[in-house]
Short mmCIF file of C-alpha atoms in Angstrom, two decimals:
data_model
loop_
_atom_site.label_atom_id
_atom_site.label_comp_id
_atom_site.label_asym_id
_atom_site.label_seq_id
_atom_site.Cartn_x
_atom_site.Cartn_y
_atom_site.Cartn_z
CA MET A 646 -27.76 -11.76 18.52
CA ALA A 647 -25.61 -14.06 17.01
CA THR A 648 -21.63 -12.43 16.45
CA ALA A 649 -20.89 -14.31 13.28
CA VAL A 650 -21.29 -12.43 9.94
CA ALA A 651 -23.85 -13.07 8.08
CA ASN A 652 -22.90 -14.81 4.60
CA GLN A 653 -25.91 -13.80 2.56
CA ALA A 654 -25.96 -14.02 -1.30
CA PRO A 655 -26.60 -10.29 -2.54
CA HIS A 656 -29.83 -9.88 -4.11
CA GLN A 657 -29.62 -8.58 -7.81
CA PHE A 658 -31.37 -5.30 -8.32
CA GLY A 659 -35.00 -6.15 -10.53
CA LYS A 660 -36.46 -3.44 -12.62
CA GLU A 661 -36.76 0.56 -11.47
CA ALA A 662 -38.73 1.74 -8.72
CA GLU A 663 -40.25 4.47 -9.63
CA GLU A 664 -38.63 7.67 -8.74
CA LYS A 665 -39.20 11.52 -7.67
CA LYS A 666 -36.86 14.57 -7.18
CA ILE A 667 -36.09 16.66 -4.71
CA ASN A 668 -33.85 19.28 -3.87
CA GLY A 669 -33.27 20.32 -7.27
CA GLY A 670 -32.22 17.03 -8.61
CA PHE A 671 -31.41 14.24 -6.21
CA VAL A 672 -33.63 11.25 -7.28
CA VAL A 673 -35.61 9.33 -4.93
CA PRO A 674 -36.79 5.82 -4.97
CA GLU A 675 -40.66 5.12 -3.98
CA THR A 676 -39.75 1.67 -3.09
CA ASN A 677 -35.86 0.03 -2.57
CA SER A 678 -34.68 -3.38 -5.14
CA PHE A 679 -36.84 -5.68 -2.92
CA GLY A 680 -40.04 -3.97 -3.37
CA GLU A 681 -40.40 -2.61 0.11
CA THR A 682 -40.88 1.03 1.48
CA PHE A 683 -37.50 2.70 2.38
CA ARG A 684 -37.43 2.21 6.76
CA ASP A 685 -40.92 0.86 6.99
CA TYR A 686 -40.77 -0.75 10.06
CA ASN A 687 -44.28 -1.27 10.75
CA ALA A 688 -45.19 -3.81 7.93
CA GLU A 689 -45.24 -7.62 8.74
CA GLY A 690 -42.79 -10.33 7.59
CA GLU A 691 -39.95 -12.25 8.88
CA LYS A 692 -37.22 -9.52 8.48
CA HIS A 693 -39.48 -7.07 10.35
CA ALA A 694 -39.62 -9.43 13.03
CA ARG A 695 -35.65 -9.85 13.47
CA VAL A 696 -35.03 -6.27 12.98
CA GLU A 697 -37.69 -5.68 16.21
CA ASN A 698 -35.69 -8.42 17.76
CA PHE A 699 -32.57 -6.80 17.75
CA TYR A 700 -33.87 -3.45 18.61
CA LYS A 701 -34.96 -5.20 22.05
CA ILE A 702 -31.60 -6.77 22.66
CA ASN A 703 -30.14 -3.18 21.57
CA HIS A 704 -32.41 -1.25 24.17
CA LYS A 705 -31.64 -3.31 26.76
CA ASN A 706 -28.14 -3.21 26.80
CA GLN A 707 -27.03 0.00 25.71
CA THR A 708 -26.35 1.74 28.67
CA TYR A 709 -24.19 4.25 30.02
CA ASP A 710 -21.59 2.52 31.51
CA PHE A 711 -21.59 0.01 28.47
CA VAL A 712 -20.79 2.82 26.27
CA LYS A 713 -18.02 4.46 28.68
CA LYS A 714 -16.83 0.79 28.47
CA MET A 715 -16.68 0.15 24.88
CA ARG A 716 -15.20 3.63 24.36
CA GLU A 717 -12.25 3.10 26.87
CA GLU A 718 -11.63 -0.26 24.82
CA TYR A 719 -11.74 0.79 21.49
CA ILE A 720 -9.73 3.97 21.72
CA LYS A 721 -6.97 2.63 22.41
CA MET A 722 -6.52 1.59 18.28
CA ASP A 723 -4.51 -1.79 19.25
CA LYS A 724 -6.75 -3.89 17.28
CA MET A 725 -5.07 -3.69 13.95
CA GLU A 726 -3.48 -1.31 11.32
CA MET A 727 -4.25 -1.42 7.56
CA SER A 728 -5.37 1.20 5.26
CA ILE A 729 -8.85 2.61 4.53
CA TRP A 730 -8.77 0.51 1.29
CA GLU A 731 -8.29 -2.69 2.85
CA CYS A 732 -10.95 -1.74 5.22
CA CYS A 733 -12.88 -1.68 2.51
CA GLU A 734 -12.13 -4.67 1.30
CA LEU A 735 -12.77 -6.68 4.53
CA LEU A 736 -16.46 -5.28 4.46
CA ASN A 737 -17.35 -8.17 1.52
CA ASP A 738 -18.13 -10.16 4.17
CA VAL A 739 -20.21 -7.76 6.27
CA VAL A 740 -24.10 -8.03 5.72
CA ASP A 741 -26.17 -5.30 7.72
CA GLU A 742 -29.23 -7.58 9.59
CA SER A 743 -30.87 -4.34 11.20
CA ASP A 744 -30.91 -2.79 7.41
CA LEU A 745 -34.64 -3.69 5.84
CA ASP A 746 -33.44 -1.87 2.67
CA SER A 747 -30.86 -4.04 1.16
CA ASP A 748 -29.12 -7.28 1.85
CA LEU A 749 -25.92 -6.12 -0.19
CA PRO A 750 -22.45 -6.44 1.15
CA GLN A 751 -21.19 -3.17 3.10
CA MET A 752 -18.49 -2.64 0.18
CA GLU A 753 -21.46 -2.47 -2.04
CA HIS A 754 -23.52 0.08 -0.31
CA LEU A 755 -20.39 2.36 0.60
CA LEU A 756 -19.61 2.69 -3.06
CA GLN A 757 -23.30 3.58 -4.19
CA THR A 758 -23.44 5.88 -1.54
CA ALA A 759 -19.98 7.93 -2.36
CA GLU A 760 -20.95 7.54 -6.91
CA SER A 761 -24.40 8.86 -5.90
CA ILE A 762 -23.17 11.97 -3.79
CA ARG A 763 -19.70 12.32 -6.74
CA LYS A 764 -22.90 12.67 -9.16
CA ASP A 765 -24.75 15.52 -7.55
CA TYR A 766 -21.41 17.16 -5.83
CA PRO A 767 -18.79 16.47 -8.18
CA ASP A 768 -16.61 19.63 -6.13
CA GLU A 769 -17.48 17.99 -2.41
CA ASP A 770 -14.46 15.38 -3.03
CA TRP A 771 -14.49 15.36 1.03
CA LEU A 772 -18.16 14.39 0.84
CA HIS A 773 -17.24 11.88 -1.69
CA LEU A 774 -14.80 10.37 1.01
CA THR A 775 -17.30 10.31 3.80
CA GLY A 776 -19.59 8.47 1.92
CA LEU A 777 -16.66 5.87 0.85
CA ILE A 778 -15.67 5.66 5.04
CA HIS A 779 -18.85 6.27 6.95
CA ASP A 780 -20.05 2.26 7.83
CA LEU A 781 -16.24 0.93 7.51
CA GLY A 782 -16.85 0.67 11.57
CA LYS A 783 -18.74 -2.47 10.93
CA VAL A 784 -15.94 -4.28 11.05
CA LEU A 785 -16.44 -4.34 14.52
CA LEU A 786 -18.87 -7.64 14.01
CA LEU A 787 -15.57 -9.69 12.67
CA PRO A 788 -13.39 -11.52 15.18
CA GLN A 789 -10.01 -9.84 14.70
CA PHE A 790 -12.22 -6.65 15.90
CA GLY A 791 -13.72 -8.26 18.93
CA GLY A 792 -16.95 -9.98 17.09
CA LEU A 793 -19.40 -7.94 18.76
CA PRO A 794 -22.96 -9.08 18.78
CA TYR A 795 -25.04 -6.81 16.02
CA TRP A 796 -26.76 -5.12 18.55
CA ALA A 797 -23.68 -3.29 19.63
CA VAL A 798 -22.33 -2.59 16.07
CA VAL A 799 -25.72 -1.40 13.87
CA GLY A 800 -28.99 0.30 13.74
CA ASP A 801 -30.09 3.29 15.01
CA THR A 802 -28.06 5.51 17.56
CA TYR A 803 -29.28 7.62 20.09
CA PRO A 804 -27.45 9.22 23.57
CA VAL A 805 -27.00 7.29 26.32
CA GLY A 806 -27.01 9.41 30.04
CA CYS A 807 -30.45 11.12 29.35
CA ALA A 808 -33.75 10.46 28.71
CA PHE A 809 -34.42 8.14 25.63
CA ASP A 810 -36.82 9.92 23.38
CA GLU A 811 -39.97 8.51 22.36
CA SER A 812 -39.01 8.92 18.52
CA ILE A 813 -37.01 6.29 18.76
CA LEU A 814 -37.61 3.08 16.79
CA HIS A 815 -39.17 0.35 18.71
CA HIS A 816 -38.71 2.96 22.45
CA LYS A 817 -41.21 0.51 24.53
CA TYR A 818 -38.12 -1.98 25.01
CA PHE A 819 -36.02 0.36 26.61
CA LYS A 820 -38.04 -0.27 30.18
CA GLU A 821 -35.80 -3.04 30.20
CA ASN A 822 -32.91 -0.54 30.32
CA PRO A 823 -31.61 0.23 33.95
CA ASP A 824 -30.90 3.25 32.69
CA TYR A 825 -34.38 3.98 32.21
CA HIS A 826 -35.39 3.72 35.51
CA ASN A 827 -32.06 5.65 36.86
CA PRO A 828 -32.92 9.62 37.96
CA ALA A 829 -29.29 10.30 37.05
CA TYR A 830 -29.79 9.46 33.40
CA ASN A 831 -33.84 9.35 32.95
CA THR A 832 -34.45 13.37 32.82
CA LYS A 833 -34.16 15.57 29.84
CA TYR A 834 -30.87 16.64 30.10
CA GLY A 835 -29.09 13.83 32.24
CA VAL A 836 -25.62 13.84 32.77
CA TYR A 837 -25.35 16.90 30.03
CA SER A 838 -26.43 20.53 29.87
CA GLU A 839 -28.15 22.95 27.36
CA ASN A 840 -26.44 23.14 24.26
CA CYS A 841 -23.45 21.27 25.58
CA GLY A 842 -22.23 20.19 21.70
CA LEU A 843 -23.19 16.69 20.52
CA ASP A 844 -19.24 15.84 20.71
CA ASN A 845 -19.86 15.92 24.51
CA VAL A 846 -22.63 13.35 24.27
CA LEU A 847 -22.12 9.67 24.66
CA MET A 848 -23.88 7.93 21.86
CA SER A 849 -25.34 4.46 21.94
CA TRP A 850 -22.33 2.39 20.96
CA GLY A 851 -21.61 1.02 17.52
CA HIS A 852 -19.89 1.18 14.19
CA ASP A 853 -20.61 5.52 13.86
CA ASP A 854 -18.89 6.07 17.08
CA TYR A 855 -15.72 3.70 16.12
CA MET A 856 -15.26 4.96 12.92
CA TYR A 857 -15.57 8.71 13.77
CA LEU A 858 -12.90 7.67 16.62
CA VAL A 859 -10.86 6.05 14.42
CA ALA A 860 -10.42 9.17 11.88
CA ARG A 861 -10.03 11.26 14.65
CA GLU A 862 -7.56 9.30 16.43
CA ASN A 863 -5.31 8.82 12.82
CA LYS A 864 -5.63 12.87 12.41
CA THR A 865 -7.63 12.78 9.27
CA THR A 866 -7.99 16.39 7.52
CA LEU A 867 -11.36 15.83 6.53
CA PRO A 868 -13.70 18.82 7.67
CA PRO A 869 -15.52 18.44 11.03
CA ALA A 870 -18.69 18.42 9.15
CA ALA A 871 -17.45 15.10 7.42
CA LEU A 872 -16.49 13.80 11.38
CA PHE A 873 -20.18 15.13 12.44
CA ILE A 874 -21.68 12.79 9.71
CA ILE A 875 -19.46 9.34 10.33
CA ARG A 876 -20.67 9.90 14.31
CA ASN A 877 -24.39 11.04 13.56
CA HIS A 878 -25.67 8.93 10.22
CA SER A 879 -27.42 6.39 12.18
CA PHE A 880 -28.72 8.82 14.73
CA TYR A 881 -32.28 9.01 12.99
CA PRO A 882 -34.27 10.31 16.27
CA LEU A 883 -32.04 13.75 15.55
CA HIS A 884 -31.83 14.52 11.68
CA THR A 885 -35.50 12.79 11.05
CA GLY A 886 -37.37 12.94 14.10
CA GLY A 887 -35.56 16.14 15.36
CA ALA A 888 -35.19 15.21 19.05
CA TYR A 889 -32.23 16.20 21.26
CA ARG A 890 -31.56 19.56 19.46
CA HIS A 891 -31.60 20.92 23.26
CA LEU A 892 -27.54 19.35 23.58
CA MET A 893 -26.71 20.81 20.21
CA ASN A 894 -24.28 23.77 19.61
CA GLU A 895 -24.25 26.26 16.76
CA GLU A 896 -22.11 24.13 15.44
CA ASP A 897 -23.51 21.13 15.43
CA HIS A 898 -26.73 23.03 13.51
CA GLU A 899 -24.35 23.78 10.95
CA ASN A 900 -23.46 20.55 10.37
CA LEU A 901 -26.55 18.96 10.44
CA LYS A 902 -27.26 20.48 7.09
CA TRP A 903 -24.75 18.81 5.67
CA LEU A 904 -25.80 15.56 7.25
CA GLN A 905 -29.21 15.53 5.91
CA ILE A 906 -27.97 16.27 2.47
CA PHE A 907 -25.62 13.11 3.08
CA ASN A 908 -28.40 11.06 4.39
CA LYS A 909 -30.21 11.35 1.41
CA TYR A 910 -27.49 9.34 -0.38
CA GLU A 911 -26.63 6.91 2.20
CA LEU A 912 -30.30 5.48 2.60
CA TYR A 913 -31.81 6.00 -1.14
CA SER A 914 -28.99 4.90 -3.44
CA LYS A 915 -29.49 1.10 -2.00
CA ALA A 916 -31.83 1.12 -5.21
CA THR A 917 -29.32 1.64 -7.72
CA GLU A 918 -27.04 -0.14 -9.91
CA LEU A 919 -23.57 -2.20 -8.60
CA ILE A 920 -20.69 -0.17 -8.97
CA ASP A 921 -17.51 -1.13 -11.01
CA VAL A 922 -15.21 -1.90 -8.41
CA GLU A 923 -12.13 -1.40 -10.25
CA LYS A 924 -12.72 1.66 -12.30
CA VAL A 925 -13.64 4.19 -9.64
CA LYS A 926 -10.51 2.43 -7.24
CA PRO A 927 -8.27 4.72 -8.39
CA TYR A 928 -10.45 7.98 -7.77
CA TYR A 929 -11.03 7.10 -3.85
CA LEU A 930 -7.57 5.75 -3.25
CA SER A 931 -6.60 9.39 -4.12
CA LEU A 932 -8.99 10.97 -1.70
CA ILE A 933 -7.73 8.60 0.83
CA GLU A 934 -4.13 9.57 0.38
CA LYS A 935 -5.14 13.33 0.44
CA TYR A 936 -7.14 13.04 4.21
CA PHE A 937 -5.63 10.54 5.79
CA PRO A 938 -2.07 11.61 5.99
CA ASN A 939 -0.88 8.13 7.01
CA LYS A 940 -1.13 4.96 4.88
CA LYS A 941 -1.45 2.64 7.66
CA LEU A 942 -4.18 3.33 10.10
CA LYS A 943 -4.20 2.09 13.96
CA TRP A 944 -7.71 0.68 14.29
#
């Protein structure tokens, strides 16, 4: 995959899609703003072919040893010092090419997610901020953060070091991954134990785990549920497919409830109107100050 960040023009939202309500008020569109069903990976087309090729490369290269190497490199937090908001602004230059649902720059996606949560959960300010920062790890695509290829930054995540569950999107391509054939890594538990807790499980490397490390290493005061959401929001085999629950501990099960709430906003908010950045900026700056004790974070 190309290491350069895609500089595509954002689509403008057209007529509103049909909507339905779930969970007592959250509005879920039937289709996204491009006329496609959300996460419809079975349809034909150029974008779907591109996404399938992305996962072919991803599944071949996301090995246990690769993830350990990436974690050891990026936990040093020696790439840059900047504020959360400065990082948000960097994402104006990033479009996630693994995403079938939106071609918008990531800054718009972050604000759409955060504002949608804020509307329905006005008292959970930690969840608003989680919506804003959950994808900041996508700066890994940028040269100053290593210019990693897309397959090492975006896409659905899954554990490494144990068997790849069949619910993982395009599972067939794991046959090209050396861990698939390694008896140390290809069993149900692999290097892990029952109910060991997801904090003790290595996930495929990407923006989720990186932003989790950034928040943790910079000693955020966000609650554990927020860190769980940041690290696992792309872990669709778990929160949509129900896989890997044998690795979860009691705290994981509690945090999963919040992740499943968050996921509805992270996904379906991609079909809402654009956000007035300057109007909402003061509110989010206040949350950043509340939950991140240092104005300048190490990345």
